[in-house]
Coordinates of C-alpha atoms in Angstrom, one line a residue:
Chain T
M1 CA 18.2 -9.1 14.0
I2 CA 16.5 -7.6 10.8
N3 CA 19.2 -5.3 8.8
S4 CA 18.2 -1.6 7.8
R5 CA 17.9 -2.6 3.7
R6 CA 15.7 -5.4 4.3
L7 CA 13.3 -3.1 7.0
R8 CA 13.5 -0.8 4.1
W9 CA 12.2 -2.7 1.6
I10 CA 9.4 -4.9 4.0
V11 CA 8.3 -0.8 4.9
A12 CA 8.1 0.0 1.6
L13 CA 5.9 -2.8 0.7
A14 CA 2.9 -1.1 2.4
S15 CA 1.6 0.3 -0.5
G16 CA 1.8 -2.3 -3.0
L17 CA 1.9 -1.3 -6.3
L18 CA -1.6 -2.9 -7.6
A19 CA -3.6 -1.9 -4.8
Q20 CA -6.8 -1.9 -6.1
P21 CA -8.7 -3.7 -8.6
A22 CA -9.3 -2.6 -12.2
L23 CA -12.7 -2.6 -13.0
A24 CA -14.2 -1.2 -16.1
H25 CA -14.4 2.6 -16.6
D26 CA -13.0 3.3 -13.0
P27 CA -9.7 5.5 -12.5
V28 CA -6.1 3.8 -13.1
F29 CA -4.6 4.6 -9.9
G30 CA -7.6 5.4 -7.8
I31 CA -10.6 3.6 -7.5
G32 CA -14.6 3.9 -9.1
P33 CA -18.1 2.3 -8.2
H34 CA -17.8 0.2 -11.5
V35 CA -18.7 -3.6 -11.2
L36 CA -19.4 -6.4 -13.7
Y37 CA -22.8 -7.7 -15.0
Q38 CA -24.1 -10.7 -13.3
G39 CA -22.3 -13.8 -14.9
G40 CA -19.5 -11.5 -16.7
V41 CA -16.2 -12.3 -16.2
E42 CA -13.3 -9.7 -16.4
V43 CA -9.7 -11.0 -17.2
A44 CA -7.0 -8.3 -16.9
I45 CA -3.6 -8.4 -17.2
E46 CA -1.7 -5.3 -15.0
S47 CA 1.7 -4.4 -15.2
A48 CA 3.1 -1.9 -12.7
A49 CA 6.7 0.2 -12.3
E50 CA 7.5 2.2 -9.5
K51 CA 11.1 3.8 -9.3
A52 CA 12.1 5.9 -5.8
G53 CA 16.0 6.3 -5.3
P54 CA 17.9 3.2 -5.6
E55 CA 14.9 1.1 -5.2
K56 CA 13.1 -0.1 -8.7
E57 CA 9.8 -2.3 -8.3
Q58 CA 8.2 -3.9 -11.3
E59 CA 5.0 -5.8 -10.8
L60 CA 2.7 -7.9 -13.6
A61 CA -0.6 -9.4 -12.1
L62 CA -3.4 -11.4 -13.4
E63 CA -6.5 -10.4 -12.3
L64 CA -9.6 -12.2 -12.5
T65 CA -13.2 -10.8 -11.4
Y66 CA -16.9 -12.3 -11.4
G67 CA -19.8 -10.4 -11.7
L68 CA -22.1 -12.4 -8.6
T69 CA -24.8 -9.8 -9.5
G70 CA -25.4 -6.6 -11.7
D71 CA -23.9 -4.9 -8.7
W72 CA -21.8 -7.2 -6.6
A73 CA -18.0 -8.5 -7.9
V74 CA -15.7 -10.7 -6.7
G75 CA -11.9 -11.2 -7.7
V76 CA -8.6 -12.4 -7.2
D77 CA -5.1 -10.8 -8.2
L78 CA -2.4 -13.2 -9.3
P79 CA 1.1 -10.8 -8.9
W80 CA 4.5 -11.6 -10.3
V81 CA 7.0 -9.2 -8.5
R82 CA 10.8 -8.5 -9.7
K83 CA 12.4 -6.0 -7.3
A84 CA 16.1 -4.5 -7.6
D85 CA 18.2 -2.3 -4.7
D86 CA 21.7 -1.6 -5.9
G87 CA 23.4 -4.8 -6.2
N88 CA 20.2 -7.1 -5.3
R89 CA 17.6 -8.6 -7.1
S90 CA 14.9 -10.9 -6.7
S91 CA 12.0 -12.0 -8.7
G92 CA 8.7 -14.4 -8.1
A93 CA 5.1 -14.8 -7.1
G94 CA 3.9 -12.0 -4.9
D95 CA 1.0 -12.0 -2.6
V96 CA -2.2 -13.2 -4.1
A97 CA -4.9 -10.6 -2.8
L98 CA -8.8 -11.5 -2.8
F99 CA -11.3 -8.3 -3.2
T100 CA -14.9 -7.9 -3.4
K101 CA -16.8 -4.5 -4.6
Y102 CA -20.5 -4.0 -4.1
R103 CA -22.2 -0.9 -5.6
F104 CA -24.7 -0.1 -2.7
W105 CA -26.3 3.2 -4.7
R106 CA -26.7 3.6 -8.4
R107 CA -29.3 6.6 -10.2
D108 CA -29.6 6.3 -13.6
S109 CA -31.0 8.8 -16.2
L110 CA -30.3 8.9 -19.9
G111 CA -26.5 9.1 -20.9
L112 CA -25.6 9.3 -17.4
Q113 CA -24.9 6.6 -14.5
E114 CA -24.0 8.0 -11.1
S115 CA -23.1 5.3 -8.1
A116 CA -21.4 4.5 -5.1
A117 CA -19.5 1.5 -4.0
V118 CA -17.6 -0.3 -0.8
L119 CA -14.6 -2.1 -1.5
L120 CA -12.8 -4.9 0.6
K121 CA -9.6 -6.6 -0.3
V122 CA -7.3 -9.0 1.6
V123 CA -3.6 -9.2 0.5
T124 CA -2.6 -12.3 1.8
E125 CA 0.9 -13.3 2.6
S126 CA 1.6 -16.1 0.0
A127 CA 4.7 -14.6 -1.6
D128 CA 8.6 -15.5 -0.3
S129 CA 9.4 -12.9 2.3
T130 CA 12.8 -14.4 2.9
T131 CA 14.7 -12.8 -0.5
T132 CA 16.6 -10.2 -0.8
P133 CA 14.6 -7.7 -1.8
P134 CA 11.6 -9.4 -0.2
L135 CA 8.9 -10.3 -2.4
G136 CA 6.3 -10.6 0.1
K137 CA 5.1 -8.6 3.3
G138 CA 5.0 -12.0 5.5
V139 CA 1.8 -10.9 6.9
T140 CA -1.8 -10.2 5.7
D141 CA -3.3 -7.1 5.4
G142 CA -6.5 -5.8 4.5
I143 CA -8.0 -2.4 2.8
A144 CA -11.3 -1.1 2.7
G145 CA -12.8 1.4 0.6
L146 CA -15.4 3.9 -0.1
T147 CA -15.9 5.2 -3.8
W148 CA -18.4 7.8 -5.5
G149 CA -18.4 8.2 -9.6
Y150 CA -20.5 10.0 -11.9
E151 CA -20.3 8.6 -15.6
S152 CA -22.0 10.6 -18.5
R153 CA -21.2 10.7 -22.0
K154 CA -18.8 13.3 -21.9
W155 CA -17.8 14.2 -18.4
Y156 CA -16.4 11.8 -15.7
R157 CA -15.9 12.5 -12.0
W158 CA -14.9 10.3 -9.0
A159 CA -13.8 10.5 -5.6
S160 CA -12.7 7.8 -3.2
V161 CA -10.9 7.3 0.1
R162 CA -9.2 3.8 0.8
Y163 CA -7.9 2.6 4.4
R164 CA -5.0 -0.2 4.5
Y165 CA -4.4 -2.3 7.8
N166 CA -0.9 -3.3 7.5
G167 CA -0.9 -6.2 9.9
T168 CA 2.4 -7.0 11.9
N169 CA 4.7 -9.7 10.4
P170 CA 6.8 -12.5 12.2
A171 CA 10.1 -10.3 12.7
G172 CA 8.0 -7.6 14.5
V173 CA 7.4 -5.0 11.8
D174 CA 4.3 -3.1 12.1
R175 CA 4.6 -1.2 8.5
G176 CA 2.1 1.3 9.8
D177 CA -1.8 2.0 8.2
M178 CA -2.1 4.0 5.0
L179 CA -4.7 6.3 4.1
R180 CA -5.2 6.9 0.4
V181 CA -7.7 9.7 -1.1
D182 CA -8.6 10.2 -4.8
L183 CA -10.2 13.1 -6.8
V184 CA -10.3 12.3 -10.5
G185 CA -11.9 14.0 -13.5
G186 CA -12.1 12.8 -17.0
I187 CA -13.4 13.7 -20.6
R188 CA -14.6 11.9 -23.3
P189 CA -13.5 14.6 -26.2
T190 CA -16.0 13.0 -29.1
P191 CA -18.7 10.7 -27.9
R192 CA -18.7 7.8 -29.6
G193 CA -21.6 5.1 -30.3
Y194 CA -21.6 1.6 -29.4
L195 CA -18.9 -0.9 -31.3
E196 CA -17.0 2.3 -32.0
P197 CA -13.3 2.9 -30.5
D198 CA -13.7 5.4 -27.8
T199 CA -11.2 7.5 -25.8
V200 CA -11.5 8.7 -22.2
W201 CA -8.3 11.3 -21.0
L202 CA -8.0 11.2 -17.4
L203 CA -6.2 13.5 -14.8
E204 CA -6.1 12.1 -10.8
L205 CA -4.7 13.6 -8.0
N206 CA -4.0 10.6 -5.5
G207 CA -2.8 11.3 -2.1
E208 CA -1.1 8.9 0.4
I209 CA -0.8 9.4 4.2
Q210 CA 1.0 6.6 6.2
Q211 CA 1.6 6.1 10.0
K212 CA 5.3 5.4 10.9
A213 CA 6.5 2.1 10.9
R214 CA 7.0 0.3 14.1
L215 CA 9.8 -2.5 15.3
N216 CA 9.0 -4.3 18.6
G217 CA 6.4 -1.2 19.7
Q218 CA 9.1 1.4 18.7
D219 CA 8.5 4.1 15.7
L220 CA 11.0 3.9 13.1
A221 CA 12.2 7.7 12.1
D222 CA 12.9 7.0 8.4
T223 CA 9.2 5.6 7.8
G224 CA 5.9 7.3 6.9
G225 CA 4.7 10.3 6.0
M226 CA 2.7 12.0 3.0
Q227 CA 2.9 11.8 -0.7
W228 CA 0.8 13.8 -3.5
F229 CA 0.5 13.2 -7.0
V230 CA -0.6 14.2 -9.9
S231 CA -1.7 11.5 -12.7
P232 CA -2.6 11.7 -16.2
G233 CA -4.2 8.7 -17.7
I234 CA -5.9 7.2 -20.5
F235 CA -9.1 4.7 -21.1
W236 CA -9.0 3.2 -24.5
T237 CA -11.8 0.7 -25.4
L238 CA -13.3 -1.3 -28.4
R239 CA -16.5 -3.4 -27.8
N240 CA -15.3 -5.7 -24.8
F241 CA -11.5 -4.7 -24.9
A242 CA -9.8 -2.2 -23.0
I243 CA -6.5 -0.5 -22.3
K244 CA -5.9 1.7 -19.6
A245 CA -2.5 3.5 -18.6
G246 CA -1.2 6.2 -16.6
V247 CA 1.9 7.9 -14.7
Q248 CA 2.1 9.1 -11.2
I249 CA 4.0 12.5 -10.8
P250 CA 4.9 13.2 -7.5
V251 CA 4.1 16.9 -6.7
L252 CA 4.4 16.9 -3.1
S253 CA 6.3 15.0 -0.8
D254 CA 6.5 15.1 3.0
L255 CA 8.1 11.9 4.5
N256 CA 9.3 11.4 7.7
G257 CA 13.4 11.4 8.2
N258 CA 15.6 10.1 5.3
Q259 CA 13.5 8.1 2.8
P260 CA 13.8 8.8 -1.3
D261 CA 11.1 10.2 -2.6
A262 CA 9.1 8.7 -5.5
D263 CA 10.4 9.2 -8.8
Y264 CA 7.3 8.1 -10.7
R265 CA 4.8 5.3 -10.9
A266 CA 3.4 3.7 -14.2
R267 CA 0.4 1.4 -14.5
L268 CA -0.8 -0.2 -17.6
I269 CA -3.6 -2.9 -18.0
L270 CA -5.3 -4.7 -20.8
E271 CA -8.8 -5.8 -19.9
W272 CA -11.4 -8.2 -21.1
H273 CA -14.9 -8.6 -20.5
L274 CA -16.1 -11.9 -21.4
Chain R
M1 CA -63.8 -14.7 -58.7
N2 CA -60.2 -15.8 -60.1
K3 CA -59.4 -12.2 -59.1
R4 CA -60.3 -12.5 -55.5
I5 CA -58.5 -16.0 -55.0
A6 CA -55.2 -14.0 -56.5
M7 CA -56.0 -11.1 -53.8
G8 CA -56.3 -13.5 -50.9
L9 CA -53.5 -15.3 -52.0
L10 CA -51.1 -12.6 -52.0
L11 CA -52.4 -11.1 -48.7
L12 CA -52.0 -14.7 -47.1
W13 CA -48.3 -14.7 -48.3
L14 CA -47.6 -11.2 -47.5
S15 CA -48.6 -11.9 -44.1
Q16 CA -46.4 -14.7 -43.8
V17 CA -43.4 -12.8 -45.0
A18 CA -44.2 -10.3 -42.5
L19 CA -44.4 -13.1 -39.8
A20 CA -41.4 -14.8 -41.0
A21 CA -39.4 -11.2 -40.3
G22 CA -40.2 -11.3 -36.8
T23 CA -40.5 -8.3 -34.2
E24 CA -38.4 -5.5 -33.4
Y25 CA -38.2 -4.4 -29.9
V26 CA -37.1 -0.5 -29.1
M27 CA -36.2 -0.1 -25.1
R28 CA -35.4 2.8 -23.2
V29 CA -33.0 2.1 -20.7
D30 CA -31.4 4.9 -18.6
G31 CA -27.4 4.7 -17.5
L32 CA -26.0 4.1 -20.9
A33 CA -23.1 6.4 -20.8
C34 CA -20.1 4.2 -22.4
P35 CA -19.8 1.7 -25.1
Y36 CA -17.6 -0.7 -23.0
C37 CA -20.1 -0.7 -20.3
A38 CA -22.9 -1.9 -22.8
Y39 CA -21.3 -5.3 -23.7
G40 CA -23.1 -6.8 -21.0
V41 CA -26.5 -5.3 -22.4
E42 CA -25.7 -7.3 -25.5
K43 CA -24.0 -10.4 -24.4
K44 CA -27.3 -10.8 -21.9
L45 CA -29.7 -10.3 -24.7
K46 CA -27.8 -12.5 -27.4
A47 CA -28.2 -15.4 -24.5
I48 CA -31.7 -15.2 -25.4
D49 CA -32.8 -17.8 -27.9
G50 CA -34.4 -16.1 -30.7
V51 CA -33.0 -12.8 -30.3
Q52 CA -30.9 -11.9 -34.0
K53 CA -29.6 -8.6 -33.7
V54 CA -28.8 -5.7 -31.1
K55 CA -28.2 -2.4 -31.6
V56 CA -27.2 0.0 -28.9
D57 CA -28.0 4.0 -29.4
L58 CA -25.9 5.5 -26.5
D59 CA -27.1 8.9 -27.3
K60 CA -30.7 8.4 -27.5
G61 CA -30.6 5.7 -24.4
L62 CA -32.3 3.2 -26.7
V63 CA -31.6 -0.7 -27.1
T64 CA -32.9 -2.2 -30.6
V65 CA -33.4 -6.0 -30.4
D66 CA -34.5 -7.7 -33.8
V67 CA -35.8 -11.3 -32.6
K68 CA -37.4 -14.4 -35.1
E69 CA -40.9 -14.9 -35.3
G70 CA -42.3 -16.6 -31.9
T71 CA -39.7 -15.0 -30.1
E72 CA -41.4 -12.7 -27.0
L73 CA -39.7 -10.2 -24.8
T74 CA -41.6 -9.3 -21.5
D75 CA -41.4 -6.2 -19.3
A76 CA -40.7 -8.2 -16.5
Q77 CA -37.9 -10.3 -18.4
M78 CA -36.4 -7.1 -19.5
Q79 CA -36.6 -5.1 -16.0
K80 CA -34.5 -8.1 -14.5
L81 CA -32.1 -8.5 -17.4
F82 CA -30.9 -4.7 -17.6
K83 CA -30.7 -4.6 -13.6
D84 CA -28.3 -7.9 -14.0
A85 CA -26.5 -5.9 -16.5
G86 CA -26.6 -2.7 -14.4
F87 CA -28.7 -0.3 -15.8
T88 CA -32.2 0.8 -15.5
F89 CA -34.8 -0.5 -17.9
R90 CA -37.7 2.3 -18.5
S91 CA -40.0 1.1 -21.1
M92 CA -40.4 -1.2 -24.3
T93 CA -42.5 -1.0 -27.8
Q94 CA -42.7 -3.3 -30.3
Q95 CA -43.6 -3.8 -34.2
A96 CA -43.3 -6.3 -36.8
K97 CA -39.8 -6.0 -38.3
P98 CA -40.1 -3.7 -41.8

């Protein structure tokens, strides 16, 4: 029999802190259509933290991406997770994820690029799901996304939607699928030349709508609902090195039953193009 | 007679200096919006044997490439290179390096 605390943690794993690959000039929390030049390698070290009531989670991940063509990239996420809930703590390797992104449309003009891409990601069940709190979900999930981006010398705009299909784990828990919607704007206050340090400021609106979880076919009352976040962020780049950071601040929460609202989420990414 | 020979030798020397200096290609490229994304262009161009220097002007959409004597860049080669880098090649001009 699964206890309520363990069930809450497993259901909380529905979102995942690092649910999207962080490619180049993409938003910090949302997704964008950026891929990688053909033959290019991107190495990213990502750190994410989340607090919701008594639950805390930190995740550190190594993300490797390879450009198959100028419009198609593939990659892998190798996370390490640390969790705490009241007196319980656990840490170790998280669920490995594989992803691919294909940019199917691009329109270039002087100093401007508009493009759209699709994303597919599979989050495996490689992590240990027997610890307390559990490090993994015990089941493989899939994410599909569609994104559009406008990038000029001064202004940035993105819109994206993602659907996460969460599988049913061996204990009979179906965590409920999730829909994410992101609207993002960005500004480069001072357009910089190549080889100069460059800064872009971002403001994201991130929405999450999740179905109720089900245990052996029965809805669980204290699961699912809707949350919206406003997320300021920054890109700082120098030639082939980037730092990206952002904080998600909850602005609207309509969670079902008795669930702790998110206090904050934060993300920091160091990225190299090789 | 001696003056003509001297002038001829001078012209020959000047032409060799000009050839030794190589060629400068200037390319018009669309889609160049951010410095970070242009790194793939630099990397791909520098992988070509004979390319000495790459300059990117994001505001004007220009990529300037200095190559050694004997190195030739073609439109077809640049079309593919910029496509693989994620941008759109428009045109290219060349001139002897000053």
